[in-house]
Coordinates of C-alpha atoms and ligand atoms in Angstrom, one line a residue:
M1 CA 88.6 48.4 129.2
A2 CA 90.3 50.5 126.6
L3 CA 88.6 53.8 125.8
M4 CA 88.1 54.0 122.1
G5 CA 88.9 57.1 120.1
Q6 CA 86.0 59.0 118.5
M7 CA 87.3 59.8 115.1
M8 CA 85.8 59.0 111.7
S9 CA 86.6 55.6 110.4
A10 CA 87.7 56.2 106.8
P11 CA 89.5 53.3 105.1
L12 CA 92.8 54.2 103.5
L13 CA 92.0 53.6 99.8
I14 CA 94.1 54.3 96.7
S15 CA 91.1 55.9 95.0
S16 CA 91.2 58.6 97.6
I17 CA 94.6 59.8 96.4
I18 CA 93.4 60.5 92.8
K19 CA 90.1 61.9 94.1
H20 CA 92.2 64.3 96.3
A21 CA 94.5 65.3 93.4
A22 CA 91.5 65.9 91.1
R23 CA 89.7 68.0 93.7
Y24 CA 92.5 70.1 95.0
Y25 CA 95.1 70.0 92.2
G26 CA 92.7 69.5 89.3
D27 CA 94.6 71.8 86.9
T28 CA 98.0 70.4 87.7
E29 CA 99.6 68.8 84.6
I30 CA 100.5 65.2 83.8
V31 CA 102.8 65.2 80.8
S32 CA 103.7 61.9 79.0
R33 CA 106.0 61.0 76.2
R34 CA 103.9 58.5 74.3
T35 CA 104.9 55.4 72.5
E36 CA 103.0 56.9 69.6
G37 CA 105.8 59.4 69.5
D38 CA 104.2 62.6 70.6
I39 CA 103.9 64.5 74.0
H40 CA 100.6 64.2 75.7
R41 CA 99.3 66.6 78.3
Y42 CA 96.3 66.7 80.5
N43 CA 95.6 67.2 84.2
Y44 CA 94.6 65.4 87.4
R45 CA 90.9 66.2 86.9
E46 CA 90.9 64.5 83.5
C47 CA 93.0 61.6 84.8
E48 CA 90.6 60.9 87.6
L49 CA 87.6 61.0 85.2
R50 CA 89.3 58.6 82.7
S51 CA 90.3 56.3 85.6
R52 CA 86.7 56.1 86.6
K53 CA 85.7 55.4 83.0
L54 CA 88.2 52.6 82.9
A55 CA 86.8 51.1 86.1
Q56 CA 83.4 51.3 84.5
A57 CA 84.6 49.6 81.3
L58 CA 86.3 46.8 83.4
A59 CA 83.1 46.3 85.4
A60 CA 81.2 46.0 82.0
L61 CA 83.7 43.4 80.9
G62 CA 82.9 41.4 84.1
V63 CA 86.0 42.2 86.1
Q64 CA 85.2 41.7 89.8
Q65 CA 86.9 42.8 93.0
G66 CA 90.1 40.7 93.6
D67 CA 90.6 39.9 89.9
R68 CA 94.1 40.5 88.7
I69 CA 94.7 42.8 85.7
G70 CA 98.2 42.7 84.2
T71 CA 100.1 45.6 82.6
L72 CA 103.1 45.5 80.2
A73 CA 103.7 49.2 80.0
W74 CA 106.1 52.2 80.2
N75 CA 105.6 55.2 82.4
G76 CA 102.7 57.1 81.0
Y77 CA 99.3 58.5 81.7
R78 CA 97.3 55.5 80.5
H79 CA 99.4 53.3 82.8
L80 CA 98.5 55.7 85.6
E81 CA 94.8 55.4 84.8
I82 CA 95.2 51.7 85.1
Y83 CA 96.8 52.0 88.5
Y84 CA 93.9 54.0 89.7
G85 CA 91.0 52.5 87.7
V86 CA 91.9 48.9 88.5
S87 CA 92.9 49.3 92.2
G88 CA 90.1 51.9 92.7
M89 CA 87.4 49.4 91.7
G90 CA 88.9 46.8 94.1
A91 CA 90.7 44.7 91.5
V92 CA 94.4 44.1 91.6
C93 CA 96.8 46.1 89.3
H94 CA 99.5 43.6 88.4
T95 CA 102.5 45.3 86.8
I96 CA 104.7 43.0 84.8
N97 CA 108.3 43.7 83.9
P98 CA 108.5 43.5 80.1
R99 CA 112.3 43.1 80.2
L100 CA 112.0 39.6 81.7
F101 CA 112.2 36.6 79.4
P102 CA 109.0 35.7 77.6
E103 CA 108.8 32.4 79.5
Q104 CA 109.1 34.3 82.8
I105 CA 106.4 36.7 81.7
A106 CA 104.0 33.8 80.8
Y107 CA 104.8 32.2 84.1
I108 CA 104.0 35.4 86.0
I109 CA 100.7 36.0 84.1
N110 CA 99.6 32.4 84.7
H111 CA 100.6 32.4 88.3
A112 CA 98.8 35.6 88.9
E113 CA 95.8 34.4 86.8
D114 CA 95.5 37.8 85.1
G115 CA 92.1 38.2 83.5
Y116 CA 93.1 41.0 81.2
V117 CA 96.5 42.3 80.2
F118 CA 97.0 45.9 79.1
F119 CA 100.1 46.7 77.0
D120 CA 101.9 49.4 75.2
L121 CA 102.3 49.4 71.4
T122 CA 106.0 48.5 71.9
F123 CA 105.1 45.2 73.4
L124 CA 102.8 43.9 70.7
P125 CA 105.4 41.3 69.4
L126 CA 106.0 40.2 73.0
V127 CA 102.2 39.8 73.5
E128 CA 101.9 37.9 70.3
G129 CA 104.7 35.6 71.5
V130 CA 103.3 34.8 75.0
A131 CA 99.5 34.9 74.4
A132 CA 99.3 31.3 73.3
H133 CA 100.9 30.3 76.6
C134 CA 98.4 32.2 78.7
P135 CA 95.1 30.5 78.2
K136 CA 93.3 32.2 81.1
V137 CA 93.7 35.7 79.8
K138 CA 90.3 36.8 78.5
G139 CA 91.5 39.8 76.6
W140 CA 94.6 41.7 75.6
V141 CA 94.1 45.5 75.6
L142 CA 96.4 47.7 73.4
M143 CA 96.9 51.0 75.2
S144 CA 96.4 53.3 72.3
D145 CA 93.6 54.6 70.0
R146 CA 91.8 53.1 67.1
A147 CA 94.2 54.8 64.6
H148 CA 97.1 52.9 66.1
M149 CA 95.5 49.5 66.2
P150 CA 97.4 47.0 64.0
A151 CA 95.5 46.0 60.8
E152 CA 96.0 42.4 61.8
S153 CA 97.4 40.7 64.8
K154 CA 97.9 37.1 65.8
V155 CA 96.0 37.8 69.0
P156 CA 92.5 39.3 69.2
L157 CA 92.9 42.8 70.7
L158 CA 90.8 45.3 72.6
C159 CA 91.5 49.0 72.1
Y160 CA 92.1 51.1 75.2
E161 CA 90.6 54.3 73.9
D162 CA 87.5 52.5 72.7
L163 CA 87.0 51.1 76.2
I164 CA 87.3 54.6 77.7
D165 CA 85.1 56.2 75.0
G166 CA 82.3 53.7 75.6
Q167 CA 81.7 55.0 79.1
D168 CA 80.0 58.1 80.5
G169 CA 82.1 58.3 83.7
G170 CA 79.0 57.9 85.9
Y171 CA 80.9 55.8 88.3
T172 CA 81.5 56.3 92.0
W173 CA 84.6 54.8 93.6
P174 CA 83.5 52.0 95.9
T175 CA 84.4 51.9 99.5
F176 CA 85.8 48.7 101.0
D177 CA 88.1 47.3 103.6
E178 CA 91.5 49.0 103.4
N179 CA 93.3 45.7 103.7
T180 CA 91.9 44.6 100.3
A181 CA 94.7 43.7 97.8
S182 CA 95.5 46.6 95.5
S183 CA 98.5 45.7 93.4
L184 CA 100.9 42.9 92.7
C185 CA 104.6 42.9 91.7
Y186 CA 106.8 40.0 91.2
T187 CA 110.4 40.0 92.2
S188 CA 112.9 39.9 89.4
G189 CA 113.8 36.3 90.5
T190 CA 117.5 36.0 89.9
T191 CA 117.2 32.5 91.3
G192 CA 114.1 30.3 91.0
N193 CA 110.7 31.5 89.8
P194 CA 109.7 35.1 90.4
K195 CA 107.6 35.6 93.6
G196 CA 104.7 38.0 94.0
A197 CA 104.4 40.7 96.6
L198 CA 100.7 41.5 97.0
Y199 CA 100.2 45.1 98.4
S200 CA 97.1 46.3 100.0
H201 CA 95.3 49.7 99.9
R202 CA 96.4 50.4 103.4
S203 CA 100.0 49.5 102.9
T204 CA 100.1 51.6 99.7
V205 CA 98.6 54.7 101.2
L206 CA 100.8 54.5 104.3
H207 CA 103.9 54.0 102.1
S208 CA 102.8 57.0 100.1
Y209 CA 102.6 59.2 103.2
G210 CA 105.9 57.9 104.5
S211 CA 107.8 58.2 101.2
A212 CA 106.7 61.8 100.6
L213 CA 108.3 63.0 103.9
P214 CA 111.1 65.6 103.8
D215 CA 113.9 63.2 104.7
V216 CA 112.7 60.6 102.2
L217 CA 111.6 61.7 98.7
N218 CA 110.7 65.2 99.9
C219 CA 107.8 65.7 97.5
S220 CA 105.9 68.9 97.4
A221 CA 103.0 70.4 95.3
R222 CA 105.7 72.9 94.0
D223 CA 107.7 70.1 92.4
V224 CA 107.8 68.8 88.9
I225 CA 108.5 65.1 89.3
L226 CA 109.7 62.7 86.6
P227 CA 109.9 59.0 87.7
V228 CA 112.5 57.4 85.6
V229 CA 112.2 54.2 87.7
P230 CA 109.6 52.2 85.7
M231 CA 106.0 51.7 86.8
F232 CA 106.7 48.0 86.2
H233 CA 109.4 47.9 88.9
V234 CA 107.8 48.1 92.4
N235 CA 105.3 50.7 91.3
A236 CA 108.0 53.2 90.4
W237 CA 109.0 53.4 94.0
G238 CA 105.4 54.5 94.9
L239 CA 105.7 57.8 93.0
P240 CA 102.5 57.3 91.0
Y241 CA 100.8 57.5 94.4
S242 CA 103.0 59.9 96.4
V243 CA 103.1 62.5 93.6
P244 CA 99.3 62.9 93.2
L245 CA 99.1 62.7 97.0
V246 CA 101.1 66.0 97.2
G247 CA 99.7 67.4 94.0
A248 CA 103.0 67.9 92.1
K249 CA 103.2 68.0 88.3
L250 CA 104.0 64.6 86.9
V251 CA 106.2 63.9 83.9
F252 CA 106.4 60.4 82.3
P253 CA 109.3 59.5 80.0
G254 CA 107.6 56.6 78.2
A255 CA 110.0 54.3 76.4
K256 CA 112.8 56.8 75.8
L257 CA 115.2 56.4 78.8
D258 CA 118.4 57.4 77.0
G259 CA 120.4 60.4 78.2
A260 CA 119.5 62.7 75.4
S261 CA 115.7 62.0 75.5
L262 CA 115.6 62.4 79.3
Y263 CA 117.6 65.6 79.3
E264 CA 115.3 67.1 76.7
L265 CA 112.2 66.2 78.8
F266 CA 113.9 67.5 82.0
E267 CA 114.5 70.8 80.4
Q268 CA 111.3 71.2 78.5
E269 CA 109.1 70.4 81.5
Q270 CA 111.4 72.0 84.1
V271 CA 111.7 68.9 86.1
T272 CA 112.9 69.5 89.7
F273 CA 113.0 66.0 91.1
S274 CA 113.6 62.6 89.6
A275 CA 114.3 59.0 90.8
G276 CA 116.0 56.1 89.2
V277 CA 118.6 53.3 89.4
P278 CA 122.4 54.2 88.9
T279 CA 122.6 52.8 85.4
V280 CA 120.0 55.4 84.2
W281 CA 122.0 58.2 85.7
L282 CA 125.2 56.9 84.0
G283 CA 123.5 57.5 80.6
L284 CA 122.2 60.9 81.6
L285 CA 125.5 62.0 83.0
Q286 CA 127.4 60.8 80.0
H287 CA 125.1 62.9 77.8
V288 CA 125.2 66.0 80.0
Q289 CA 128.9 66.0 80.7
G290 CA 129.9 64.9 77.1
N291 CA 128.0 67.8 75.6
G292 CA 128.9 70.4 78.3
L293 CA 125.2 70.9 79.2
K294 CA 123.7 72.1 82.4
F295 CA 120.4 71.5 84.2
S296 CA 118.2 74.6 84.6
S297 CA 115.7 73.2 87.0
F298 CA 116.6 69.7 88.1
H299 CA 118.1 69.9 91.6
R300 CA 117.3 66.7 93.5
T301 CA 117.3 63.0 92.8
V302 CA 116.8 59.8 94.6
I303 CA 119.1 56.9 93.6
G304 CA 118.4 53.4 94.6
G305 CA 117.9 49.9 93.4
S306 CA 121.7 49.3 93.5
A307 CA 124.4 51.1 95.4
A308 CA 124.9 54.7 94.2
P309 CA 128.7 54.9 93.5
P310 CA 130.2 57.9 95.4
A311 CA 131.7 59.2 92.1
M312 CA 128.2 59.4 90.7
I313 CA 126.9 61.3 93.7
R314 CA 129.8 63.8 93.3
A315 CA 129.2 64.1 89.5
L316 CA 125.5 65.0 90.0
E317 CA 126.3 67.4 92.8
A318 CA 128.8 69.2 90.5
L319 CA 125.8 69.7 88.1
G320 CA 123.8 71.2 91.0
V321 CA 121.8 68.0 91.7
D322 CA 121.6 66.8 95.4
V323 CA 121.5 63.1 95.7
V324 CA 119.5 61.1 98.2
H325 CA 120.7 57.5 98.4
A326 CA 117.7 55.2 99.1
W327 CA 117.3 51.5 99.7
G328 CA 114.3 49.2 99.5
M329 CA 113.0 46.2 97.8
T330 CA 109.9 44.8 96.1
E331 CA 108.9 43.0 99.3
M332 CA 108.9 46.5 101.0
S333 CA 106.7 48.5 98.6
P334 CA 109.7 49.4 98.2
L335 CA 111.1 52.2 100.5
G336 CA 113.0 51.3 103.6
T337 CA 115.7 53.9 104.1
A338 CA 116.9 57.2 102.7
G339 CA 120.2 59.0 103.4
T340 CA 119.9 62.6 104.3
L341 CA 122.0 64.6 106.7
M342 CA 121.0 65.6 110.2
A343 CA 121.4 69.1 111.5
K344 CA 124.4 68.0 113.6
H345 CA 126.3 67.0 110.4
D346 CA 126.2 70.6 109.0
A347 CA 129.5 71.5 110.6
L348 CA 131.4 68.4 109.3
P349 CA 134.0 68.7 106.6
D350 CA 132.7 67.9 103.1
D351 CA 134.4 64.5 102.9
E352 CA 132.9 63.3 106.2
K353 CA 129.4 64.5 105.1
H354 CA 129.8 62.4 102.0
L355 CA 130.7 59.3 104.0
I356 CA 127.3 59.7 105.5
L357 CA 125.5 60.5 102.2
E358 CA 127.0 57.4 100.6
K359 CA 125.2 55.2 103.1
Q360 CA 121.7 53.9 102.3
G361 CA 120.4 55.9 105.2
R362 CA 117.9 55.9 108.0
V363 CA 114.6 54.2 108.1
V364 CA 111.3 55.8 107.2
F365 CA 108.8 55.7 110.1
G366 CA 106.8 52.6 109.2
V367 CA 109.9 50.4 108.8
D368 CA 111.8 48.8 111.7
M369 CA 115.2 47.2 111.0
K370 CA 117.9 45.1 112.7
I371 CA 121.1 43.3 111.7
V372 CA 121.7 39.7 113.0
D373 CA 124.5 37.2 112.9
G374 CA 124.3 33.6 111.7
D375 CA 122.5 32.5 114.9
G376 CA 119.9 35.3 114.6
E377 CA 121.5 37.3 117.5
E378 CA 121.1 41.0 117.0
L379 CA 124.4 42.8 116.2
P380 CA 125.4 46.2 117.6
W381 CA 124.8 49.5 115.8
D382 CA 128.4 50.6 115.6
G383 CA 128.8 51.1 111.9
K384 CA 131.3 48.2 111.8
A385 CA 129.6 44.9 112.7
F386 CA 127.8 43.6 109.6
G387 CA 125.1 41.0 109.4
D388 CA 121.9 40.0 107.7
L389 CA 119.4 42.8 107.5
H390 CA 115.9 42.1 108.7
V391 CA 112.9 44.4 108.5
R392 CA 109.3 44.6 109.5
G393 CA 106.4 47.1 109.2
P394 CA 103.0 47.7 107.7
W395 CA 104.3 47.9 104.1
V396 CA 106.6 44.8 104.3
I397 CA 105.2 41.5 103.0
D398 CA 104.0 38.9 105.3
H399 CA 103.7 36.2 102.7
Y400 CA 104.4 35.8 99.0
F401 CA 101.4 35.5 96.8
R402 CA 100.1 31.9 96.7
V403 CA 103.1 30.5 98.6
D404 CA 102.1 28.9 101.9
A405 CA 105.5 28.8 103.7
S406 CA 106.1 32.0 105.6
P407 CA 109.3 33.9 104.5
L408 CA 109.5 35.5 108.0
V409 CA 112.1 34.7 110.7
D410 CA 110.7 35.5 114.2
G411 CA 108.3 37.9 112.7
W412 CA 110.9 39.8 110.6
F413 CA 111.5 39.7 106.9
P414 CA 115.1 38.7 106.0
T415 CA 116.1 41.0 103.1
G416 CA 119.0 38.9 101.8
D417 CA 121.2 42.0 102.2
V418 CA 124.2 42.3 104.4
A419 CA 124.6 45.6 106.2
T420 CA 126.0 47.7 109.0
I421 CA 124.0 50.2 111.1
D422 CA 125.8 53.1 112.9
A423 CA 124.9 54.7 116.2
D424 CA 122.7 57.3 114.4
G425 CA 120.7 54.5 112.7
Y426 CA 122.3 55.0 109.2
M427 CA 122.3 51.7 107.5
Q428 CA 124.9 50.8 104.9
I429 CA 124.6 47.8 102.5
T430 CA 127.8 45.8 102.4
D431 CA 126.5 43.5 99.8
R432 CA 123.7 41.2 98.6
S433 CA 124.5 38.1 100.6
K434 CA 125.0 36.0 97.4
D435 CA 127.4 38.6 96.0
V436 CA 129.7 39.0 99.0
I437 CA 133.2 37.6 98.4
K438 CA 134.3 35.1 101.0
S439 CA 138.1 35.2 101.0
G440 CA 139.6 32.8 103.6
G441 CA 136.5 33.0 105.8
E442 CA 136.6 36.8 105.8
W443 CA 134.1 38.9 103.8
I444 CA 134.9 41.4 101.1
S445 CA 132.2 43.9 100.0
S446 CA 131.8 43.8 96.3
I447 CA 130.0 47.1 96.4
D448 CA 133.0 48.8 98.1
I449 CA 135.3 47.5 95.4
E450 CA 133.0 48.7 92.7
N451 CA 132.7 52.1 94.2
V452 CA 136.4 52.6 94.2
A453 CA 136.7 51.4 90.6
A454 CA 133.8 53.7 89.5
A455 CA 135.7 56.7 90.7
H456 CA 138.5 56.0 88.2
P457 CA 138.2 58.5 85.3
A458 CA 138.5 55.8 82.7
V459 CA 135.9 53.5 84.1
H460 CA 132.3 53.5 82.8
M461 CA 131.0 50.6 84.8
A462 CA 132.6 48.0 87.1
A463 CA 131.4 44.8 88.7
C464 CA 133.3 42.8 91.3
I465 CA 132.6 39.1 91.5
S466 CA 134.2 36.2 93.3
A467 CA 136.6 33.9 91.4
F468 CA 137.7 30.6 92.6
H469 CA 141.0 30.5 94.5
P470 CA 142.6 27.2 95.7
K471 CA 143.9 28.7 98.9
W472 CA 141.3 31.4 99.8
D473 CA 138.3 29.8 98.3
E474 CA 137.2 33.1 96.7
R475 CA 139.1 36.2 95.6
P476 CA 137.7 39.4 94.0
L477 CA 137.8 39.7 90.3
L478 CA 137.0 43.1 88.8
V479 CA 135.2 43.2 85.5
V480 CA 135.4 46.7 83.8
V481 CA 133.8 48.5 80.9
K482 CA 136.0 51.5 79.9
K483 CA 134.6 54.9 78.9
P484 CA 134.6 55.4 75.2
G485 CA 138.1 56.5 74.1
A486 CA 139.6 56.1 77.6
E487 CA 142.6 54.0 78.3
V488 CA 143.7 52.3 81.5
T489 CA 145.7 49.2 82.2
R490 CA 145.1 46.4 84.7
E491 CA 148.2 47.5 86.7
E492 CA 147.0 51.1 86.8
L493 CA 143.6 50.1 88.0
L494 CA 144.9 47.9 90.7
A495 CA 147.3 50.6 91.9
F496 CA 144.3 52.9 92.1
F497 CA 143.0 50.8 95.0
E498 CA 146.1 51.3 97.2
G499 CA 145.2 53.2 100.3
K500 CA 141.5 53.2 99.5
V501 CA 140.7 49.7 100.8
A502 CA 142.5 47.1 103.0
K503 CA 145.4 45.5 101.0
W504 CA 143.7 42.0 101.0
W505 CA 140.5 43.5 99.5
I506 CA 142.3 44.6 96.3
P507 CA 141.1 42.5 93.4
D508 CA 143.4 39.7 92.2
D509 CA 142.8 40.5 88.6
V510 CA 141.0 42.9 86.2
V511 CA 139.2 41.8 83.1
F512 CA 138.1 44.4 80.5
T513 CA 134.9 43.8 78.6
T514 CA 132.5 45.7 76.4
E515 CA 129.4 45.1 78.3
I516 CA 128.2 44.1 81.8
P517 CA 124.9 42.2 81.6
L518 CA 122.0 44.0 83.4
T519 CA 118.9 42.5 85.0
A520 CA 115.4 43.4 84.0
T521 CA 115.5 46.1 86.7
G522 CA 118.8 47.6 85.6
K523 CA 121.1 46.0 88.2
M524 CA 124.4 44.4 87.2
Q525 CA 123.7 40.8 86.7
K526 CA 126.4 39.3 88.8
L527 CA 125.0 35.8 88.7
K528 CA 125.4 35.8 85.0
L529 CA 128.9 37.3 85.3
R530 CA 129.9 34.6 87.8
E531 CA 128.7 32.0 85.3
Q532 CA 130.6 33.6 82.5
F533 CA 133.8 33.6 84.6
K534 CA 133.3 30.3 86.4
D535 CA 136.3 28.7 84.8
Y536 CA 138.4 31.9 85.1
R537 CA 142.0 31.1 86.4
L538 CA 143.2 34.0 88.5
P539 CA 147.0 34.6 88.0
S540 CA 147.3 34.3 91.8
A541 CA 145.7 30.9 91.8
Ligands
AMP601 P1 114.2 44.8 94.0 O1 113.2 44.0 94.7 O2 114.3 44.4 92.5 O3 113.9 46.3 94.1 O4 115.6 44.6 94.6 C1 115.9 44.8 95.9 C2 117.4 44.7 96.2 O5 118.1 45.7 95.5 C3 117.7 44.9 97.6 O6 117.5 43.8 98.4 C4 119.2 45.3 97.5 O7 120.0 44.1 97.4 C5 119.3 46.0 96.2 N1 119.3 47.5 96.5 C6 118.2 48.3 96.4 N2 118.6 49.6 96.7 C7 119.9 49.5 97.0 C8 120.9 50.5 97.4 N3 120.7 51.8 97.5 N4 122.2 50.0 97.6 C9 122.5 48.7 97.4 N5 121.6 47.8 97.1 C10 120.3 48.2 96.8

């Protein structure tokens, strides 16, 4: 018979994170740029109290454990209170991406059966548009004070600050099973309806520990952390949990995510660490480089969500910012891997170090990964063989919310990404399986092509998609947005590829455009681009 350990059995609950921050880092600041226009400041002690008042208010409204509460909100302190107040009371914090189409938002609210929806002032028109299609929502809560409530609205509204003010805070966080659902995020759903990943308290707390580790997000109480990645996109990569867990100062940018506004906040609050998708850093870099500015405190960032172009990693480094390239997905809470160097790499020449830093990195303990071929056979870790990337672990989904069929294959979650893994366990994404270009039966990585193009000084953004070819089936077509005022021809760009990729990987054509469509999570929308160019005749065809 097994001999059982004799340690206390304390469930891993999300409320314990904010309790910890309030008790041990009570004075540490949380700074938010509000949709009302001003900067709001308070600390973890006040945040925890207001989260408890919110839980109290929700209980008074009849919200029960397991009920879903939606949010349509930017990164800010009230959103943080909802994260803790809702999950802390045993209900489910359902963050909704406001950049989705209104029909998708209504679908998600109905599918989740959200009882109440909290929203920022910015989203009042959106709420007025979808409310009639969401009959099960009992109340829409505007996340502001009485003074900012609209004089009239098509939808009856509750006022957030009234809810908080009505409570005395005499509420104790309940204790329950750590496997209880805590929060819900829907995938952006480029194909078909969005699907929900339902996280638990246990998975979230474990993910918070794992992601704070030195070779992952490397969060410390000494840091000032500004999550640019939205709280409506996979819980801002878990930062609203991992930052209070370590007790760092937290800075929220609200709705203003342009380069100038971010730079101002980075400097004003002396931000040391931030995280976001590549498109956000494009905007920030353009502002900083264009105005000859420098960062006085910002020195580390995590880039993920899409591949970080090597040119972007170099540009940030030139400004004194170390880049950690990370990979994950909604179904994984989201962190899977992060790319930091090992001690044995210190002696390598700079270029070789960068080849490693450009990879998506090694797994965080808590995630196991493998690559498989079309028959499900595991492929070698040689950095060359590429196949479907499968993952498993305590913060990877087992099912989608309210979908009976299991997404798993032999107990592993198929990510839909194609990757290589090298002997040291560094994973590199070749492509999203739908985006890979299948030329004459061989695969071309659209990410590799984009990375080369992004390094050209005249290129602002580049997307590589497949275009029909009568002989090869598909050939790469490069769609490019030039930097303002910069000039480059099709021939010059194609010549730029020579010696950088295999000859047959060089795109067949280049199209210049003014804008590349982005998804609701800031990724290049290749599906839309492929549709746009579906009748495109390559000169080679
Ligand atoms: P989402 O669930 O919206 O976070 O999207 C997850 C997907 O984004 C992954 O399956 C990848 O295809 C892509 N992705 C995330 N991080 C990276 C990265 N660092 N490099 C390339 N693709 C990434």
